[in-house]
């Protein structure tokens, strides 16, 4: 069976599991916006089935699903040219996920560092879904025959697993059906760190709100969080080499570069010799200038949840038109009798 030929297709997803952070924006959403255009077909998904691998209050989940979609729209995802939907509405994802549970090996899952981090000492008590999650992620990508997956650094291992699953499926069934997906981990801010502890990733679920910038934070909160961000006493050097080992300082430089669409090199050249008293307020002003219009637009969109649902439904129909035929071919390859066609 030959591969389905098409324009290179981008797929990526984000969990509606709480508010979105500057890490989600710089590491994912902003880059998804930039990949829209003639070079790729772009499909972006609010992965609600992934969110419930850990407990989600149903009302909070509904809110976060719409808010995540609103964040994407407000950031510039165009629902006419990109396919934007929530995962649960296209059942082919979960169905291919099951097939991949039967392709992926337990030994592969045991190597997933994100599972080990999340499960920690509690590994016996977490959901089976949390353990199987990377195989559902592989299904998300491959049910669209996606070739490019823009993600933050923390997702690299999962995209590599996706390639392993595709290769094993193709090998076992002697087909060239699923494409080898490329992770796209580019730009200055693929791993935005916690503002209070530069050894940890900025995440939605950290203990203190001061360690992250939320996409919905107001100007005063953003300024306060950057002001209190942990740094060291030294001024900024004139080259990146000299930032080695100064993880918190490097993180702020990378955030600045990500927000201003330049490189960390350019930032360090501009701010060579600057102390934190100068750099932090400049960074806060920049973050407010970039995020305020987005959060204003998010709240405008959230005033009309029916309109968000309408856009998501339209996206789900488009996604299903791509995913369902790929699922059906997969069933045929595997030998599942499609008695209802
Ligand atoms: P999640 O919120 O875990 O669903 O992540 C959604 C996307 O945001 C993924 O592509 C992540 O890699 C990316 N992401 C999340 N946190 C960060 C971070 N601190 N820095 C860079 N990218 C991130
Ligand atoms: N696992 C990703 C995360 O936690 C979210 C995700 C689910 C995803 N399915 C995907 C990302 C498919 C890219 C492609 O961030």
Coordinates of C-alpha atoms and ligand atoms in Angstrom, one line a residue:
X1 CA 0.0 0.0 0.0
X2 CA 1.5 3.4 -0.9
X3 CA 1.6 6.4 1.3
X4 CA -1.1 9.1 0.8
X5 CA 0.7 12.0 -0.9
X6 CA -0.3 15.5 0.2
X7 CA 1.1 18.9 1.2
X8 CA 3.3 18.6 4.3
X9 CA 0.9 18.6 7.2
X10 CA 1.5 20.2 10.5
X11 CA -0.3 18.8 13.6
X12 CA 0.0 19.9 17.2
X13 CA -2.0 19.9 20.3
X14 CA -2.4 21.4 23.7
X15 CA -4.1 20.1 26.8
X16 CA -7.0 22.1 28.3
X17 CA -5.8 21.4 31.8
X18 CA -5.8 24.8 33.4
X19 CA -4.7 28.2 32.3
X20 CA -2.1 28.7 29.6
X21 CA 1.4 30.0 30.3
X22 CA 4.0 32.0 28.5
X23 CA 5.7 28.6 27.9
X24 CA 2.7 27.4 26.0
X25 CA 2.6 30.6 24.0
X26 CA 6.3 30.8 23.1
X27 CA 7.0 27.1 22.8
X28 CA 3.9 26.2 20.9
X29 CA 1.0 28.6 20.0
X30 CA 3.1 31.4 18.6
X31 CA 5.0 29.0 16.4
X32 CA 1.8 27.4 15.2
X33 CA 0.6 30.8 14.1
X34 CA 3.9 31.3 12.2
X35 CA 3.6 28.0 10.3
X36 CA 0.3 28.9 8.8
X37 CA 0.6 29.7 5.1
X38 CA 1.2 28.0 1.7
X39 CA 3.9 25.6 2.8
X40 CA 1.8 23.5 5.1
X41 CA -1.7 22.3 5.9
X42 CA -2.1 23.2 9.6
X43 CA -4.2 21.3 12.1
X44 CA -4.3 22.3 15.7
X45 CA -6.1 20.4 18.4
X46 CA -7.3 21.0 22.0
X47 CA -6.5 17.6 23.3
X48 CA -9.2 17.1 25.9
X49 CA -8.8 13.3 26.0
X50 CA -5.2 13.9 27.1
X51 CA -6.2 16.3 29.8
X52 CA -8.3 13.7 31.6
X53 CA -5.3 11.4 32.2
X54 CA -5.2 13.4 35.4
X55 CA -8.4 14.4 37.3
X56 CA -10.3 17.4 35.8
X57 CA -13.3 18.9 37.3
X58 CA -16.0 18.7 34.5
X59 CA -16.9 22.3 34.6
X60 CA -13.3 23.4 34.7
X61 CA -12.5 21.1 31.7
X62 CA -15.3 22.7 29.7
X63 CA -14.1 26.1 30.5
X64 CA -10.4 25.3 29.8
X65 CA -11.3 23.6 26.5
X66 CA -13.0 26.8 25.3
X67 CA -10.4 29.1 26.8
X68 CA -7.6 27.1 25.1
X69 CA -9.4 27.5 21.8
X70 CA -9.9 31.2 22.5
X71 CA -6.1 31.6 23.2
X72 CA -5.3 30.0 19.9
X73 CA -7.8 32.2 18.0
X74 CA -6.7 35.3 19.8
X75 CA -3.0 34.6 19.1
X76 CA -3.7 34.4 15.4
X77 CA -4.7 30.8 14.5
X78 CA -7.1 31.4 11.5
X79 CA -10.0 29.0 11.7
X80 CA -10.6 29.4 8.0
X81 CA -7.2 28.2 6.9
X82 CA -6.2 26.0 9.9
X83 CA -8.3 23.1 11.2
X84 CA -9.0 23.8 14.8
X85 CA -11.0 21.3 16.9
X86 CA -11.2 19.5 20.2
X87 CA -9.9 15.9 20.1
X88 CA -12.9 14.1 21.7
X89 CA -15.1 15.2 18.8
X90 CA -13.2 13.2 16.2
X91 CA -13.4 9.6 17.5
X92 CA -10.8 8.3 15.0
X93 CA -8.1 9.7 17.4
X94 CA -9.1 7.4 20.3
X95 CA -9.8 4.5 17.9
X96 CA -6.3 4.7 16.3
X97 CA -5.0 5.2 19.9
X98 CA -6.3 1.7 20.8
X99 CA -4.6 0.2 17.8
X100 CA -1.3 1.9 18.7
X101 CA -1.7 0.5 22.3
X102 CA -1.3 -2.9 20.6
X103 CA 1.7 -1.7 18.6
X104 CA 3.7 0.1 21.2
X105 CA 5.7 -2.0 23.6
X106 CA 5.5 -1.7 27.4
X107 CA 9.3 -1.3 27.4
X108 CA 9.0 1.8 25.2
X109 CA 6.5 3.3 27.6
X110 CA 8.7 2.6 30.6
X111 CA 11.3 4.9 29.1
X112 CA 9.1 7.9 28.8
X113 CA 10.7 10.5 31.1
X114 CA 7.5 12.7 31.3
X115 CA 5.6 9.7 32.7
X116 CA 8.3 9.1 35.3
X117 CA 8.3 12.8 36.3
X118 CA 4.6 13.0 36.5
X119 CA 4.0 9.7 38.2
X120 CA 6.9 10.1 40.6
X121 CA 6.6 7.9 43.7
X122 CA 2.9 7.5 42.9
X123 CA 3.3 5.2 39.9
X124 CA 0.9 2.6 41.2
X125 CA -1.8 5.2 41.7
X126 CA -1.8 7.2 38.5
X127 CA -4.3 6.4 35.8
X128 CA -3.6 3.8 33.1
X129 CA -4.4 6.6 30.6
X130 CA -1.4 8.6 31.9
X131 CA 0.8 5.7 31.1
X132 CA -0.7 5.1 27.6
X133 CA -0.9 8.8 26.8
X134 CA 2.1 8.9 24.3
X135 CA 0.4 6.2 22.2
X136 CA -2.7 8.4 21.9
X137 CA -0.5 11.3 21.0
X138 CA 1.1 9.2 18.3
X139 CA -2.5 8.5 17.0
X140 CA -3.3 12.2 17.0
X141 CA -0.4 12.9 14.8
X142 CA -0.6 9.8 12.5
X143 CA -4.4 9.7 12.0
X144 CA -3.7 13.0 10.1
X145 CA -0.6 11.6 8.4
X146 CA 1.1 14.7 9.8
X147 CA 4.7 15.2 8.8
X148 CA 5.7 18.1 11.0
X149 CA 4.9 18.5 14.7
X150 CA 5.9 21.8 16.3
X151 CA 6.2 21.4 20.0
X152 CA 8.3 22.5 23.0
X153 CA 11.4 20.6 24.0
X154 CA 9.6 18.5 26.6
X155 CA 7.6 16.7 23.8
X156 CA 10.6 15.5 21.8
X157 CA 10.6 12.0 23.2
X158 CA 6.9 11.6 22.5
X159 CA 7.4 12.5 18.8
X160 CA 10.3 10.1 18.6
X161 CA 8.0 7.4 20.0
X162 CA 5.5 8.3 17.3
X163 CA 8.2 7.5 14.7
X164 CA 8.9 4.2 16.4
X165 CA 5.2 3.3 16.4
X166 CA 4.8 4.3 12.7
X167 CA 7.9 2.2 11.8
X168 CA 6.8 -0.9 13.7
X169 CA 3.3 -0.7 12.3
X170 CA 4.7 -0.3 8.7
X171 CA 7.2 -3.1 9.3
X172 CA 4.8 -5.6 11.0
X173 CA 2.1 -5.1 8.4
X174 CA 4.5 -4.7 5.5
X175 CA 3.1 -1.4 4.3
X176 CA 4.5 2.1 3.8
X177 CA 1.5 3.7 5.3
X178 CA 2.3 6.0 8.2
X179 CA 4.8 8.8 7.5
X180 CA 7.9 9.4 9.6
X181 CA 7.0 12.6 11.5
X182 CA 9.5 15.3 12.2
X183 CA 9.5 17.1 15.5
X184 CA 9.9 20.9 14.9
X185 CA 11.6 22.3 18.0
X186 CA 12.8 25.7 16.9
X187 CA 13.3 29.2 18.1
X188 CA 14.8 30.8 21.2
X189 CA 12.1 29.6 23.7
X190 CA 11.4 25.9 23.3
X191 CA 11.9 25.4 27.0
X192 CA 10.7 28.4 29.1
X193 CA 11.8 27.9 32.7
X194 CA 10.1 28.6 36.0
X195 CA 10.6 32.2 37.1
X196 CA 11.5 31.1 40.7
X197 CA 13.6 28.1 39.9
X198 CA 15.5 28.0 36.6
X199 CA 16.0 24.3 36.8
X200 CA 12.3 23.6 36.3
X201 CA 10.1 24.1 33.3
X202 CA 7.4 26.8 33.5
X203 CA 4.2 24.8 33.8
X204 CA 0.4 25.3 34.3
X205 CA 0.4 23.4 37.5
X206 CA 3.4 24.6 39.6
X207 CA 2.7 25.4 43.3
X208 CA 3.1 29.1 43.1
X209 CA 1.5 31.5 40.6
X210 CA 4.7 33.7 40.9
X211 CA 6.7 31.0 39.0
X212 CA 4.8 31.5 35.7
X213 CA 3.3 34.1 33.5
X214 CA -0.3 33.2 32.5
X215 CA -1.6 34.4 29.2
X216 CA -4.4 36.1 31.0
X217 CA -2.3 38.0 33.6
X218 CA -2.8 41.7 33.7
X219 CA 0.0 44.3 33.2
X220 CA 0.6 44.8 36.9
X221 CA 0.8 41.1 37.6
X222 CA 3.3 40.6 34.7
X223 CA 5.5 43.4 35.9
X224 CA 5.4 42.1 39.5
X225 CA 6.3 38.6 38.4
X226 CA 9.3 39.6 36.3
X227 CA 10.4 42.0 39.0
X228 CA 10.4 39.2 41.6
X229 CA 11.8 36.6 39.1
X230 CA 14.9 34.9 40.5
X231 CA 18.2 36.1 39.0
X232 CA 21.8 36.5 40.1
X233 CA 23.5 39.8 41.2
X234 CA 25.5 40.2 38.0
X235 CA 24.7 42.4 35.0
X236 CA 24.1 40.9 31.6
X237 CA 27.3 40.1 29.7
X238 CA 28.0 40.9 26.1
X239 CA 27.9 37.3 24.8
X240 CA 25.8 34.1 25.4
X241 CA 28.8 32.0 26.3
X242 CA 29.2 34.1 29.5
X243 CA 25.6 33.2 30.5
X244 CA 26.6 29.5 30.9
X245 CA 25.5 28.3 34.3
X246 CA 23.3 31.4 34.8
X247 CA 20.1 29.5 34.0
X248 CA 17.7 32.2 35.3
X249 CA 19.4 35.0 33.4
X250 CA 19.5 32.9 30.3
X251 CA 15.8 32.1 30.6
X252 CA 14.9 35.8 30.7
X253 CA 17.1 36.6 27.7
X254 CA 15.4 33.7 25.8
X255 CA 11.9 34.9 26.7
X256 CA 12.8 38.4 25.5
X257 CA 14.1 37.0 22.2
X258 CA 11.0 34.8 21.8
X259 CA 8.6 37.7 22.5
X260 CA 10.5 40.1 20.2
X261 CA 11.1 37.7 17.3
X262 CA 14.8 38.0 17.5
X263 CA 17.6 35.8 18.7
X264 CA 19.2 35.6 22.2
X265 CA 22.4 36.9 20.5
X266 CA 20.7 40.0 19.4
X267 CA 19.2 40.6 22.9
X268 CA 22.5 40.2 24.6
X269 CA 24.1 42.6 22.2
X270 CA 21.4 45.2 22.8
X271 CA 21.5 44.8 26.6
X272 CA 25.2 44.1 27.2
X273 CA 26.2 45.5 30.6
X274 CA 22.6 46.2 31.6
X275 CA 21.6 45.4 35.2
X276 CA 18.3 43.7 36.2
X277 CA 16.9 47.1 37.1
X278 CA 16.9 48.0 33.5
X279 CA 16.4 44.6 31.8
X280 CA 13.4 43.4 33.9
X281 CA 11.2 46.4 33.3
X282 CA 12.0 46.3 29.6
X283 CA 11.0 42.6 29.5
X284 CA 7.8 43.3 31.4
X285 CA 6.9 46.1 29.0
X286 CA 7.5 43.8 26.0
X287 CA 5.5 41.0 27.5
X288 CA 2.6 43.3 28.3
X289 CA 2.7 44.7 24.8
X290 CA 2.5 41.3 23.3
X291 CA 0.2 39.5 25.7
X292 CA -2.4 42.3 26.5
X293 CA -4.0 42.3 23.1
X294 CA -4.2 38.5 23.1
X295 CA -5.8 38.4 26.6
X296 CA -8.2 41.1 25.7
X297 CA -9.3 39.2 22.6
X298 CA -9.5 36.0 24.6
X299 CA -12.0 37.5 27.0
X300 CA -14.0 39.0 24.2
X301 CA -14.2 35.5 22.6
X302 CA -15.1 33.9 26.0
X303 CA -18.1 36.1 26.2
X304 CA -19.6 34.1 23.4
X305 CA -18.9 30.4 24.1
X306 CA -21.5 29.3 21.5
X307 CA -19.4 30.9 18.8
X308 CA -16.3 29.1 20.0
X309 CA -18.2 25.8 19.9
X310 CA -19.4 26.6 16.4
X311 CA -15.8 27.1 15.2
X312 CA -14.7 24.0 17.0
X313 CA -17.5 22.0 15.4
X314 CA -16.6 23.2 11.9
X315 CA -12.9 22.3 12.6
X316 CA -14.0 18.8 13.8
X317 CA -15.8 18.2 10.6
X318 CA -12.8 19.1 8.6
X319 CA -10.5 17.0 10.8
X320 CA -12.8 14.0 10.5
X321 CA -12.8 14.2 6.8
X322 CA -9.0 13.7 6.9
X323 CA -8.8 11.3 9.8
X324 CA -11.7 8.9 9.1
X325 CA -10.4 7.6 5.8
X326 CA -6.9 7.1 7.3
X327 CA -8.5 5.1 10.2
X328 CA -10.5 3.0 7.8
X329 CA -7.4 2.2 5.8
X330 CA -5.7 1.2 9.0
X331 CA -8.5 -1.1 9.9
X332 CA -8.2 -2.7 6.5
X333 CA -4.5 -3.2 6.9
X334 CA -4.9 -4.7 10.4
X335 CA -7.7 -7.1 9.2
X336 CA -10.6 -5.7 11.1
X337 CA -13.8 -6.5 9.1
X338 CA -15.7 -3.3 8.3
X339 CA -19.0 -5.0 8.1
X340 CA -20.8 -1.6 8.2
X341 CA -18.4 -0.1 5.7
Ligands
LIG1 P1 0.8 21.2 27.4 O1 0.4 22.4 28.2 O2 1.6 20.3 28.3 O3 -0.4 20.6 26.7 O4 1.8 21.7 26.3 C1 1.3 22.2 25.1 C2 2.5 22.7 24.3 O5 3.2 23.7 24.9 C3 3.6 21.6 24.0 O6 4.1 21.7 22.7 C4 4.6 21.9 25.0 O7 5.9 21.4 24.6 C5 4.6 23.4 25.0 N1 5.1 23.9 26.3 C6 4.5 23.7 27.5 N2 5.3 24.3 28.5 C7 6.3 24.8 27.9 C8 7.5 25.6 28.3 N3 7.7 25.9 29.6 N4 8.4 26.0 27.4 C9 8.2 25.7 26.1 N5 7.2 25.0 25.6 C10 6.2 24.6 26.5
LIG2 N1 1.4 15.6 24.8 C1 1.3 17.0 24.4 C2 1.7 17.9 25.6 O1 1.5 17.5 26.7 C3 0.0 17.4 23.8 C4 -0.3 16.7 22.6 C5 -1.2 15.7 22.5 C6 0.3 16.8 21.3 N2 -1.3 15.2 21.2 C7 -0.4 15.9 20.5 C8 1.3 17.6 20.8 C9 0.0 15.7 19.2 C10 1.7 17.4 19.5 C11 1.0 16.5 18.7 O2 2.0 19.0 25.5

